[in-house]
CSV table of C-alpha atoms and ligand atoms in Angstrom, one decimal:
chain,number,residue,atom,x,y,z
A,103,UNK,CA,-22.7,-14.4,18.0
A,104,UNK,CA,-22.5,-11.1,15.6
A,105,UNK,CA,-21.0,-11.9,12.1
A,106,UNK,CA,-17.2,-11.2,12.4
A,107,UNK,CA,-16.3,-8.6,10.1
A,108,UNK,CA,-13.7,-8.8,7.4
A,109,UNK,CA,-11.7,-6.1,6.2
A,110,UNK,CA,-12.0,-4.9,2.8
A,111,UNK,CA,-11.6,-6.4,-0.6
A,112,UNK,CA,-7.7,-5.7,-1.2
A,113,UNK,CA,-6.9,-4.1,2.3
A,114,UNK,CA,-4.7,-6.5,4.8
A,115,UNK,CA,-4.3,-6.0,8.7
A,116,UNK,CA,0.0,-6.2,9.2
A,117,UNK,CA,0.2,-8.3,12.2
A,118,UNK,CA,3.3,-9.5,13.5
A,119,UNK,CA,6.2,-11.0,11.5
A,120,UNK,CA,4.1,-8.8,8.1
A,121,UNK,CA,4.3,-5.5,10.1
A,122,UNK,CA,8.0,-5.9,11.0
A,123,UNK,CA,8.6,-6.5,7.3
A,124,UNK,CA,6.7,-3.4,6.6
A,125,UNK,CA,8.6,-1.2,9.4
A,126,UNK,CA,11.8,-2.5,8.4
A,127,UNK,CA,11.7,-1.2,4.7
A,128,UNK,CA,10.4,1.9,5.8
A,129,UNK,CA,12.9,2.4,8.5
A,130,UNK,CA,15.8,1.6,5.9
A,131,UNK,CA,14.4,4.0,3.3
A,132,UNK,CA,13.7,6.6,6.3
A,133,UNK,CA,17.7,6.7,7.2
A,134,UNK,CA,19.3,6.0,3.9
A,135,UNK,CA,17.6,9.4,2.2
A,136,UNK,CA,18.5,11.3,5.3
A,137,UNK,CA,22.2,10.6,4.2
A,138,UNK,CA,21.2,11.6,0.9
A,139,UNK,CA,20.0,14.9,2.5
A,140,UNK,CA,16.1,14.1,2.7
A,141,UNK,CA,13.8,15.2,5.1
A,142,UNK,CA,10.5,13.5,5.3
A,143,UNK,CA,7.2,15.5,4.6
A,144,UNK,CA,3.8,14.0,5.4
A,145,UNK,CA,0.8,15.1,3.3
A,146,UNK,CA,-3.5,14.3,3.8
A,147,UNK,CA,-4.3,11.0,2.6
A,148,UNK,CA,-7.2,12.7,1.0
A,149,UNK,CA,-7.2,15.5,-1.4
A,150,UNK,CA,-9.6,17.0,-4.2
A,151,UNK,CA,-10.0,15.4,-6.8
A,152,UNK,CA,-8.0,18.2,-9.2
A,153,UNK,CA,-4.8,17.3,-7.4
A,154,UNK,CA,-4.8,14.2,-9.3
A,155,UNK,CA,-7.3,14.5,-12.0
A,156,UNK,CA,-5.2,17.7,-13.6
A,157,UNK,CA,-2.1,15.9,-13.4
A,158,UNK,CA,-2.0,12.1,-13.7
A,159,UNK,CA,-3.6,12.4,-17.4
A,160,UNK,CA,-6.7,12.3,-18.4
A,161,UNK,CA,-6.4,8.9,-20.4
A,162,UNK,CA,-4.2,7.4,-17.4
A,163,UNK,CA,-5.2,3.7,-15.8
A,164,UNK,CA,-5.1,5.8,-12.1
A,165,UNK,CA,-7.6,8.2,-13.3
A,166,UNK,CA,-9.6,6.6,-16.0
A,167,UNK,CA,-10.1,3.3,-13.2
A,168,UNK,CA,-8.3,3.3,-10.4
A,169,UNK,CA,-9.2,6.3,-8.5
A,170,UNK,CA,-11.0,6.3,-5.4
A,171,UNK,CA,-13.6,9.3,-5.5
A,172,UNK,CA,-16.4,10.6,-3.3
A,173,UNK,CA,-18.4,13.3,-2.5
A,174,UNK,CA,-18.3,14.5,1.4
A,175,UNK,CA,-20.9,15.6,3.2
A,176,UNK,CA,-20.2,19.5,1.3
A,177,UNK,CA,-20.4,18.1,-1.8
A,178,UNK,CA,-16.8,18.7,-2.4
A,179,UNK,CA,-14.9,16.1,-4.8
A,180,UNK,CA,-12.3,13.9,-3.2
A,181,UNK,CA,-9.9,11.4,-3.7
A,182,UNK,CA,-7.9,9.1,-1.7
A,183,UNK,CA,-4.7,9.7,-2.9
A,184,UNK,CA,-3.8,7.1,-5.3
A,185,UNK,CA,0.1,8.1,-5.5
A,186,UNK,CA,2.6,10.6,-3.7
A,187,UNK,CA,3.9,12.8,-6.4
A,188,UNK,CA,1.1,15.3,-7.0
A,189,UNK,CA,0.4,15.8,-3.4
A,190,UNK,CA,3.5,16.5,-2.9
A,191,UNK,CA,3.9,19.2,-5.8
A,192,UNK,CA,0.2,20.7,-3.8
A,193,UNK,CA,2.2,21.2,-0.8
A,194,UNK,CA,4.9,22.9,-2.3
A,195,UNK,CA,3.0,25.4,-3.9
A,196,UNK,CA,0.5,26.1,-1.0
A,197,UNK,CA,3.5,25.9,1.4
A,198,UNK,CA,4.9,28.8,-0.8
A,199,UNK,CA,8.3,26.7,-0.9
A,200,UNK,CA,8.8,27.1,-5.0
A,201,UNK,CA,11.3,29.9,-3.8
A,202,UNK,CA,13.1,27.7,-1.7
A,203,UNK,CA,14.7,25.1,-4.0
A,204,UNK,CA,16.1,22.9,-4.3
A,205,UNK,CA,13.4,20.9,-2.2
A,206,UNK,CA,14.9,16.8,-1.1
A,207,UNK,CA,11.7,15.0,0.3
A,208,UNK,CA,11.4,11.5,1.6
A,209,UNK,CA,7.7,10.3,2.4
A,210,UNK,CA,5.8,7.0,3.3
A,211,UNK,CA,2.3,5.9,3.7
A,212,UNK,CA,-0.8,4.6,2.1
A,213,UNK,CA,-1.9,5.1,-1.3
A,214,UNK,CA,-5.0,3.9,-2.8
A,215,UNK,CA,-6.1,2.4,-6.3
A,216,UNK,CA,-9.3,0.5,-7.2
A,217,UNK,CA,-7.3,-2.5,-9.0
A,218,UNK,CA,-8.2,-6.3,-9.3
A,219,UNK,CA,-6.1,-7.3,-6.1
A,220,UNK,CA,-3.7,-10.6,-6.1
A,221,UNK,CA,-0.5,-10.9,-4.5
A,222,UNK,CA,1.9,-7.6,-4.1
A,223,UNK,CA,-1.2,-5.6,-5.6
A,224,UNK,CA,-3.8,-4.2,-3.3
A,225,UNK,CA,-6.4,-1.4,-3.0
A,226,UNK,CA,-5.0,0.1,-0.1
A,227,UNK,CA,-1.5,-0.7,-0.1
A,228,UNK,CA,1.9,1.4,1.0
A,229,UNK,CA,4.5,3.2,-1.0
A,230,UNK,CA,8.5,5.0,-0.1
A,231,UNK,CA,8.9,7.7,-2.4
A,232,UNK,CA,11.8,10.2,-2.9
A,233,UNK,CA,11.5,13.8,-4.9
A,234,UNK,CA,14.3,16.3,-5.4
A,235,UNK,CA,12.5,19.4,-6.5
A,236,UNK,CA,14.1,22.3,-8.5
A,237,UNK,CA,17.2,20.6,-10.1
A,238,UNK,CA,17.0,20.2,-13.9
A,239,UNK,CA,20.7,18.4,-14.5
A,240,UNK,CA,21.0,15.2,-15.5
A,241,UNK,CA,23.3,14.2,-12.5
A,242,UNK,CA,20.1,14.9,-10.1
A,243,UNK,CA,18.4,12.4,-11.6
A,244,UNK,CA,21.6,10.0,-11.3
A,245,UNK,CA,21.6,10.9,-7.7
A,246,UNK,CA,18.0,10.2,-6.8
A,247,UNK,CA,17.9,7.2,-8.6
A,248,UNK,CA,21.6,6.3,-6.7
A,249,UNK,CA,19.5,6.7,-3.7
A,250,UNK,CA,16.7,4.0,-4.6
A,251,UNK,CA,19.4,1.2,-5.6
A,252,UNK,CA,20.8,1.8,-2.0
A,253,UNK,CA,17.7,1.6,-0.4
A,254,UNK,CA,17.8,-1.6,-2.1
A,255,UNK,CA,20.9,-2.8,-0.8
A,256,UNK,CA,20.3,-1.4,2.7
A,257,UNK,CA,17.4,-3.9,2.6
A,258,UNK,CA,19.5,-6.7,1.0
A,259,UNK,CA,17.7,-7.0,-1.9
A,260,UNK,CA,19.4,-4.8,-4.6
A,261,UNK,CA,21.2,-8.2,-6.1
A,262,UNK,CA,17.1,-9.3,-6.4
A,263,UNK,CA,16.9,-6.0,-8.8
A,264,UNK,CA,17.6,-5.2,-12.1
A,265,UNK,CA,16.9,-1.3,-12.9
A,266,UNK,CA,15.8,-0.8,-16.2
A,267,UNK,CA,16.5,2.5,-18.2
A,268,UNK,CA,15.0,4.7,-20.8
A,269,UNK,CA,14.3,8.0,-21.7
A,270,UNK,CA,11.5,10.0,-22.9
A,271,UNK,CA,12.8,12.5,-24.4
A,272,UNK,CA,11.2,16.2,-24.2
A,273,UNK,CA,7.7,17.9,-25.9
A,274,UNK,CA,9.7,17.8,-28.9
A,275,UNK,CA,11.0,14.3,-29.3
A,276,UNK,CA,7.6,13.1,-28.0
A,277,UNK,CA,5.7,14.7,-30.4
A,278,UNK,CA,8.1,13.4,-33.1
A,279,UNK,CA,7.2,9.5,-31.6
A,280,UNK,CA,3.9,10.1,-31.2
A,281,UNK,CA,3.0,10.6,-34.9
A,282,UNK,CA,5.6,7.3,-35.7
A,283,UNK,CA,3.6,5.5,-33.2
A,284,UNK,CA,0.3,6.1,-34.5
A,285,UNK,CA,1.5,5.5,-37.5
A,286,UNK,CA,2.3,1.9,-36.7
A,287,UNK,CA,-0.3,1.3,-35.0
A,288,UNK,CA,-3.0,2.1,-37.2
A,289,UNK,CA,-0.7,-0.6,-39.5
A,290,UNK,CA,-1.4,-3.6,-36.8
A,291,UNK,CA,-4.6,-1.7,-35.2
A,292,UNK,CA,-6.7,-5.0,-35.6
A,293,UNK,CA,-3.9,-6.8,-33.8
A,294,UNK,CA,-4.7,-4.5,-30.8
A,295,UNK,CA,-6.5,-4.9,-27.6
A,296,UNK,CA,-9.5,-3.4,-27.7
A,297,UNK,CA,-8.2,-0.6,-25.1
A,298,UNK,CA,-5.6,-0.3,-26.9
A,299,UNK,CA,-7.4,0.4,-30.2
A,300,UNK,CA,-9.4,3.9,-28.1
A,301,UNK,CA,-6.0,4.7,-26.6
A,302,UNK,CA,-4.4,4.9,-30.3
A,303,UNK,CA,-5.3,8.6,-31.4
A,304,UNK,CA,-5.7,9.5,-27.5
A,305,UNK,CA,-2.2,8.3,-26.4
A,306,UNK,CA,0.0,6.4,-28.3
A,307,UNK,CA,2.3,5.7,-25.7
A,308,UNK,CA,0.0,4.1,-23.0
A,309,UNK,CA,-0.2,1.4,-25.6
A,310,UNK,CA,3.4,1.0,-24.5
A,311,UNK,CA,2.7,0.3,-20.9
A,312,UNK,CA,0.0,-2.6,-21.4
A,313,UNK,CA,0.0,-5.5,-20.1
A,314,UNK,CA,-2.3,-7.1,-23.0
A,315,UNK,CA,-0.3,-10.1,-24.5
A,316,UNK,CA,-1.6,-9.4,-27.7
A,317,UNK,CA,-0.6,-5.9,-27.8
A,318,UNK,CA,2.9,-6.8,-26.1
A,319,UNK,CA,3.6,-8.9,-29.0
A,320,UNK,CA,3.0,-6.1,-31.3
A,321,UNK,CA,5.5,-3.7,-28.8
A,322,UNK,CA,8.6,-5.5,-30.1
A,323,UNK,CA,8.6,-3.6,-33.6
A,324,UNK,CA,7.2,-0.4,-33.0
A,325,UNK,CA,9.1,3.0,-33.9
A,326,UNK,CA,11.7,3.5,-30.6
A,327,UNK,CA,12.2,7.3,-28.9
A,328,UNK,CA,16.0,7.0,-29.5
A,329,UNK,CA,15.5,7.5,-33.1
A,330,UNK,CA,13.3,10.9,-32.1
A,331,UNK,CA,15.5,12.5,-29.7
A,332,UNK,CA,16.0,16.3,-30.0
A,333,UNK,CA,19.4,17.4,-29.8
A,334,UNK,CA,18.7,19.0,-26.3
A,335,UNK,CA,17.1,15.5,-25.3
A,336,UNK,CA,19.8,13.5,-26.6
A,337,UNK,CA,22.8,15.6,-24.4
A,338,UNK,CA,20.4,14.6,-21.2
A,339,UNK,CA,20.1,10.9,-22.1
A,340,UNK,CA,23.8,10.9,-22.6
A,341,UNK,CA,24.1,12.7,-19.2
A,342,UNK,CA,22.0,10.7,-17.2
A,343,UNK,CA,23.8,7.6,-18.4
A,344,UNK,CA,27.0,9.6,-17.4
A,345,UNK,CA,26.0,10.2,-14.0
A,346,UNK,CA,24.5,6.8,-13.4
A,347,UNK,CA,28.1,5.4,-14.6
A,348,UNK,CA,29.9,8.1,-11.9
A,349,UNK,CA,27.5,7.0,-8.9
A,350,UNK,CA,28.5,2.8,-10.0
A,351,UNK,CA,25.1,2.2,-10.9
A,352,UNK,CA,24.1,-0.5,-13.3
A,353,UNK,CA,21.5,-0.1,-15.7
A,354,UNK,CA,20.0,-1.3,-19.0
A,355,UNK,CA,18.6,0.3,-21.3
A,356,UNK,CA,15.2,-0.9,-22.3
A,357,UNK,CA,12.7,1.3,-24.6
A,358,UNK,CA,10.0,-0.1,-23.5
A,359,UNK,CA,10.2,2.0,-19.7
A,360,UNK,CA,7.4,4.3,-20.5
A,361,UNK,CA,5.5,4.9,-16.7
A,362,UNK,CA,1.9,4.8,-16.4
A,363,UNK,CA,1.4,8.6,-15.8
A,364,UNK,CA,1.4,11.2,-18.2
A,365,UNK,CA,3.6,13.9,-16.9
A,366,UNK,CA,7.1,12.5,-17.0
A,367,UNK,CA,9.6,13.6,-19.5
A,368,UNK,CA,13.3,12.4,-20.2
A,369,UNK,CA,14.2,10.3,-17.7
A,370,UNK,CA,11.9,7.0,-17.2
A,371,UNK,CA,13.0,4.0,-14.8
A,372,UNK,CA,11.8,1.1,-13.2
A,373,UNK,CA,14.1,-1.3,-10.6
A,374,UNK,CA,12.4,-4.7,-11.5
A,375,UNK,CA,12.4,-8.5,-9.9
A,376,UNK,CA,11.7,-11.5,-11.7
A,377,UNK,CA,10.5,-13.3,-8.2
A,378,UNK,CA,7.4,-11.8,-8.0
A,379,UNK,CA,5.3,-12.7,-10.7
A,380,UNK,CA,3.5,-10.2,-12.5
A,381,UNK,CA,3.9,-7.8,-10.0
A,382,UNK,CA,7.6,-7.3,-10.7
A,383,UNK,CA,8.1,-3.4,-10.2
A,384,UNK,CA,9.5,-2.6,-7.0
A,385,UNK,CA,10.5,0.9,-7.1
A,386,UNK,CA,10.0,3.4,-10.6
A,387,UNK,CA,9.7,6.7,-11.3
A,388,UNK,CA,11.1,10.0,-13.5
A,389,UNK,CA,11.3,13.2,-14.5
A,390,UNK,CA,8.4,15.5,-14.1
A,391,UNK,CA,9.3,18.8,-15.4
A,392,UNK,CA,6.1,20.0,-15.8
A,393,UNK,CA,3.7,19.0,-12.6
A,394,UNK,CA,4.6,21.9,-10.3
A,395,UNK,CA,3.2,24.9,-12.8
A,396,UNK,CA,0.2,22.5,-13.3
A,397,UNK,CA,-0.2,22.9,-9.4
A,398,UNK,CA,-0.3,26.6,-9.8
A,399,UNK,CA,3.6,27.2,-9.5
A,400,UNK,CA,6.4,28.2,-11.5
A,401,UNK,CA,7.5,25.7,-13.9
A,402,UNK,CA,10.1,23.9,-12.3
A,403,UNK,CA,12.4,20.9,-12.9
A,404,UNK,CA,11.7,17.4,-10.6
A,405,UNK,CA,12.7,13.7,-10.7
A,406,UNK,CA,11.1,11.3,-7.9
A,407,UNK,CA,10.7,7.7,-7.8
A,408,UNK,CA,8.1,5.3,-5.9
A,409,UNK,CA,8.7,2.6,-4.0
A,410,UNK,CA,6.1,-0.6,-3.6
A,411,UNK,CA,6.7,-1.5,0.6
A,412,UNK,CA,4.3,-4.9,-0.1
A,413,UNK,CA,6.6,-6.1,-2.9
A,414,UNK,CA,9.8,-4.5,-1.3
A,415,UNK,CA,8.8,-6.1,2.3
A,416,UNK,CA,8.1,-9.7,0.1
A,417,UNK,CA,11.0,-9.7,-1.2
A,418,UNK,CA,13.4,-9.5,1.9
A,419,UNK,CA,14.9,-12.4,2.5
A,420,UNK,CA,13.8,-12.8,6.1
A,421,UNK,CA,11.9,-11.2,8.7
A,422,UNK,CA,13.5,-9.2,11.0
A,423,UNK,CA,13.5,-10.6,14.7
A,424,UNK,CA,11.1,-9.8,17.2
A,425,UNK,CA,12.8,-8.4,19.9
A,426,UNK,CA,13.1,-10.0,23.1
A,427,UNK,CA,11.8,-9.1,26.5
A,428,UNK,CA,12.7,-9.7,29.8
A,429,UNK,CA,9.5,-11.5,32.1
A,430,UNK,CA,9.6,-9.8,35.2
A,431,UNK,CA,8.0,-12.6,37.8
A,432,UNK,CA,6.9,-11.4,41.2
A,433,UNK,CA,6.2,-14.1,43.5
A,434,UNK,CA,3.3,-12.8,44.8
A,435,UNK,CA,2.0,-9.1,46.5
A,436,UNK,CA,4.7,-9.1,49.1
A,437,UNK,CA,6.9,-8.3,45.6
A,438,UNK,CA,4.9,-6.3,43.4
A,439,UNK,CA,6.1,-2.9,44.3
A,440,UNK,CA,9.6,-4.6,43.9
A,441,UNK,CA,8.5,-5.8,40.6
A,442,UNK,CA,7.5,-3.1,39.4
A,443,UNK,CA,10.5,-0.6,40.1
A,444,UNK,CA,12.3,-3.1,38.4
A,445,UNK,CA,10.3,-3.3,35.4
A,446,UNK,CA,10.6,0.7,34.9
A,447,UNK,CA,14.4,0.5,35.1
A,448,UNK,CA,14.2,-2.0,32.8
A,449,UNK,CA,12.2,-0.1,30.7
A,450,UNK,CA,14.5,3.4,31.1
A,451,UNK,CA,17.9,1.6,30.3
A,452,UNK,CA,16.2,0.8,27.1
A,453,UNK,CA,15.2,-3.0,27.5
A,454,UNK,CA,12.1,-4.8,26.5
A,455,UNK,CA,10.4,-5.9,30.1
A,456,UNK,CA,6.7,-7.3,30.7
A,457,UNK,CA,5.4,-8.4,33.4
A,458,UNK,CA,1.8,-10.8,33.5
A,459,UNK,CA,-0.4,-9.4,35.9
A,460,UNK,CA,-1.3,-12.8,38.2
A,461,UNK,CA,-0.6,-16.4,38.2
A,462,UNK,CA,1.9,-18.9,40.2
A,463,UNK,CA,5.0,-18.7,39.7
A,464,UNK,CA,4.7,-22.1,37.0
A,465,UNK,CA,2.2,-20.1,35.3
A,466,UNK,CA,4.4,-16.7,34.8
A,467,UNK,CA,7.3,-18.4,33.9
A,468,UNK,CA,4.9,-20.7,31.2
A,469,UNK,CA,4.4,-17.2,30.2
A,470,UNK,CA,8.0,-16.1,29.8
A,471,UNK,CA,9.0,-18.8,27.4
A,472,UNK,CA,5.4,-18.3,25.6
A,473,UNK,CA,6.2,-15.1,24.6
A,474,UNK,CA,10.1,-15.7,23.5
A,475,UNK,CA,11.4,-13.6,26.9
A,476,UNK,CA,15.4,-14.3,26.9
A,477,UNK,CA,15.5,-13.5,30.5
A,478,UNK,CA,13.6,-14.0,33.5
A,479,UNK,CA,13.8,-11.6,36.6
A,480,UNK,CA,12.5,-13.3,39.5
A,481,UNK,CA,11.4,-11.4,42.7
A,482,UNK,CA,11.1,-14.4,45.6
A,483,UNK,CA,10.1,-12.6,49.2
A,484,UNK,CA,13.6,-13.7,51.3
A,485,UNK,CA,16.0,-12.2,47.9
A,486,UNK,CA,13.7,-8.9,47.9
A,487,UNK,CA,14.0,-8.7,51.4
A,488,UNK,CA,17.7,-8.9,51.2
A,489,UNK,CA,17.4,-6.1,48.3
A,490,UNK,CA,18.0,-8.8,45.3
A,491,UNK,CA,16.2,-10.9,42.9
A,492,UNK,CA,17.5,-14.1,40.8
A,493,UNK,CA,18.1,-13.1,37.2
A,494,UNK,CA,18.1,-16.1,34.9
A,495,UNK,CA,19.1,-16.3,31.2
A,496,UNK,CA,16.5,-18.7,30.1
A,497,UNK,CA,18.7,-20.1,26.9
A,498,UNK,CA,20.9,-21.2,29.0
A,499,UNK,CA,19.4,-21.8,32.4
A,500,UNK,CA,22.4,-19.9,34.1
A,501,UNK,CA,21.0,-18.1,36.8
A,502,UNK,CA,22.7,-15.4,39.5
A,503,UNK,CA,21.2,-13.5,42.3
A,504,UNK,CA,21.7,-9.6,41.8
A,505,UNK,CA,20.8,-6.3,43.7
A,506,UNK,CA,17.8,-4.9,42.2
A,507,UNK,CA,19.2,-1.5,41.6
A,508,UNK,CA,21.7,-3.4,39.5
A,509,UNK,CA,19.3,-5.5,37.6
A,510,UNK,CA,19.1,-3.3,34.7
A,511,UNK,CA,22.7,-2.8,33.9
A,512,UNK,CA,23.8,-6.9,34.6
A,513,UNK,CA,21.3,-7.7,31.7
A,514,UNK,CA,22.3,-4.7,29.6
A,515,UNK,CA,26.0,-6.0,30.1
A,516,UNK,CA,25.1,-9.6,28.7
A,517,UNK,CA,22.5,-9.1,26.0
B,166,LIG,P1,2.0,-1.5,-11.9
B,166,LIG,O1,2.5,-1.4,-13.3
B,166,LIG,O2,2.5,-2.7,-11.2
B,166,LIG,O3,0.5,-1.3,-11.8
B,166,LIG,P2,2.4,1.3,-11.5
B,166,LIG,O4,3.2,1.7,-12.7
B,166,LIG,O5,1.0,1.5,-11.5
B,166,LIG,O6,2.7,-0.3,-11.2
B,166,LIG,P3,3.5,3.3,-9.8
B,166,LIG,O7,2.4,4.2,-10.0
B,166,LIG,O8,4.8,3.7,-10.5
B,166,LIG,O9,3.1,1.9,-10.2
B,166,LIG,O10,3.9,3.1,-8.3
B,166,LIG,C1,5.2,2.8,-7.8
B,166,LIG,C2,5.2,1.5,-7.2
B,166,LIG,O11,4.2,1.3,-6.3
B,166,LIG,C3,5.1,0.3,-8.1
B,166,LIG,O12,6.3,0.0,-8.7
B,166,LIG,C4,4.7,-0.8,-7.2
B,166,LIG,O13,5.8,-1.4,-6.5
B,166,LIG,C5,3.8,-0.1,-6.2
B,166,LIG,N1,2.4,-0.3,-6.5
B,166,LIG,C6,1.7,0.3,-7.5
B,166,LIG,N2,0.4,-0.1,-7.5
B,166,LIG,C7,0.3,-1.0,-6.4
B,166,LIG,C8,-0.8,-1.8,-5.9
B,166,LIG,N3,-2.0,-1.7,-6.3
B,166,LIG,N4,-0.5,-2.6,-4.9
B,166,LIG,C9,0.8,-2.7,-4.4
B,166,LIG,N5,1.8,-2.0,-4.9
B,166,LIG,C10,1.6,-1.1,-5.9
B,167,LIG,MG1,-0.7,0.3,-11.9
């Protein structure tokens, strides 16, 4: 025999009970951002490379050693889209939509970063998202974030969640941070990782976002943006907690929300778990003023947020049912053609039907119960002769002989 063939390092195949998970949160997310006004967009998984390059940051984890790059056959750079945001600010400038704001987009699929995998953190895995393009107020950004808590409660697992809030103030008050944070940092630099130590005159604030233990226990003293904030920044933080407080959404504040990527500004927020580990971020994101002009547009005003689907779909409490069929069981050729027209009404009044192809009777009906069928629908020659087969609810055994034409609506009637 040929080797069998494994997938690759941090990919999974979503069989079964994993793959219902998966649909499920999708399917939630999907329906509760239509209510919020959403529609969904779909971009390439693939991109070039200056999609994310130009706008993650130069000195961010995704680009510095996470991205998945390659040459094709042209010789052109790509990536594999490690995250949703900037493709979706490339398709709104090439889609010429920059006049037609404000832009709500909903979108789901995979994304793909080169990271040490372990559990709820893979190199292919599968993200929600939510961006609301061309609104600058701070009540957007109470809205969209509104819109991720009820994604979490849609799912059941908002009460799992805690969201955790912070600002980042604009240029200005970031600029004003900055130079406090280097200048405590170069205090404690021996104390630092050793990433941290290059990331100090680079970018002060990544230090923020490591998840060195060393460095974290330096994190507890260093200079906070709320004693930074430009008066302009300071009304939006106010704001934001404003709106959050008008949609009944619970925060708390915690300064040490900073995001791994470099183009958020202000707002900064993360909905986190405490049953998963490590891997406790479920669904995060911000404000982005900036990322559409660096796509080529017109500067223009954006919050979005990211959702994790592994870590949302492991943290549901259950999986959601498999649905279940109805075995349709001719008793031999003499039935088929019965069987089968039975099968397609089945099938058009919306119900699950299969049929197995050959076998006794025994051996069909073995069948049935293997694959969870809740009725049976069986075709003997003298009952389709007389224009009937017996229909038996196999929970119960309670059987009854009905027409065939009427097959489809006496199950419908008693699912
Ligand atoms: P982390 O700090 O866990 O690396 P991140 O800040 O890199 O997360 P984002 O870029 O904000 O994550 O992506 C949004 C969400 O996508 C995360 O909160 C998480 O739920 C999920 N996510 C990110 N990277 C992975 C991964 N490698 N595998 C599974 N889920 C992921
Ligand atoms: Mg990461």
């Amino acid at each position: 025999m040929a080797e069998a063939l494994q997938p690759v390092r941090g990919t999974r195949d979503l069989i079964g009970e994993d793959q219902r998970r998966f649909a499920h949160v999708v399917e939630t997310a999907r329906r509760v951002s239509g209510l919020y006004g959403f529609d969904e967009w779909a971009t390439p998984i693939f991109e070039e490379t200056r999609v994310f390059s130009r706008t993650l940051g130069e000195t961010s984890d995704v680009v510095t050693k996470e991205m998945y790059s390659f040459a094709d056959r042209g010789g052109d750079s790509l990536t594999l889209r490690p995250e949703g945001t900037a493709a979706i600010c490339r398709a709104l400038v090439s889609n010429g939509l920059t006049q037609s704001l404000p832009q709500k987009i909903f979108y789901a699929g995979p994304m793909f970063r080169y990271e040490r995998p372990q559990k709820g953190r893979y190199r292919q895995f599968h993200q929600i998202g939510a961006e609301l393009i061309g609104a600058a107020e701070p009540l957007a950004d109470a809205e969209v974030i509104a819109l991720g808590r009820d994604i979490l409660a849609a799912l059941g697992i908002a009460e799992a969640t805690v969201l955790e809030l912070n600002t980042l103030g604009d240029a200005e008050s970031r600029a004003a941070w900055r130079d406090a944070l280097i200048g405590y940092f170069r205090d404690v630099a021996s104390g630092l990782s050793d990433e941290s130590q290059a990331r100090l005159e680079r970018n002060p604030l990544r230090i923020l976002d490591s998840k060195s233990p060393s460095d974290q226990a330096l994190l507890a003293d260093a200079p906070r943006i709320d004693g930074h904030l430009s008066p302009t920044a300071q009304v939006f933080w106010d704001g934001l907690r404003r709106g959050l407080d008008q949609f009944g959404v619970v925060f708390r504040e915690n300064p040490r929300i900073v995001r791994g990527l470099d183009y958020y500004s202000h707002t900064a927020f993360e909905f986190t778990t405490d049953s998963l580990g490590a891997q406790g971020t479920v669904l995060a994101g911000g404000r982005y003023d900036g990322l559409v002009a660096e796509m080529g547009g017109p500067p223009t005003p954006a919050i979005g947020w990211a959702g994790g689907i592994e870590r949302l779909a492991l943290l549901l409490a259950s999986a959601p049912a498999a649905p279940v069929p109805v075995a349709v069981l001719p008793t031999g050729e003499a039935t088929q053609q019965a069987a089968i027209t039975v099968l397609q009404s089945l099938r058009a009044a919306g119900l699950r039907a299969e049929q197995s192809w050959r076998g006794t009777l025994k051996r069909r009906m073995e069948r049935a119960n293997r694959i969870g069928a809740g009725w049976a629908v069986i075709l003997g020659e003298d009952e389709v002769a007389r224009g009937a087969a017996q229909v038996k609810r196999l929970a119960t055994g309670a059987q009854d002989e009905v027409a065939l034409d009427r097959i489809a609506a006496h199950i419908a009637a008693r699912r």
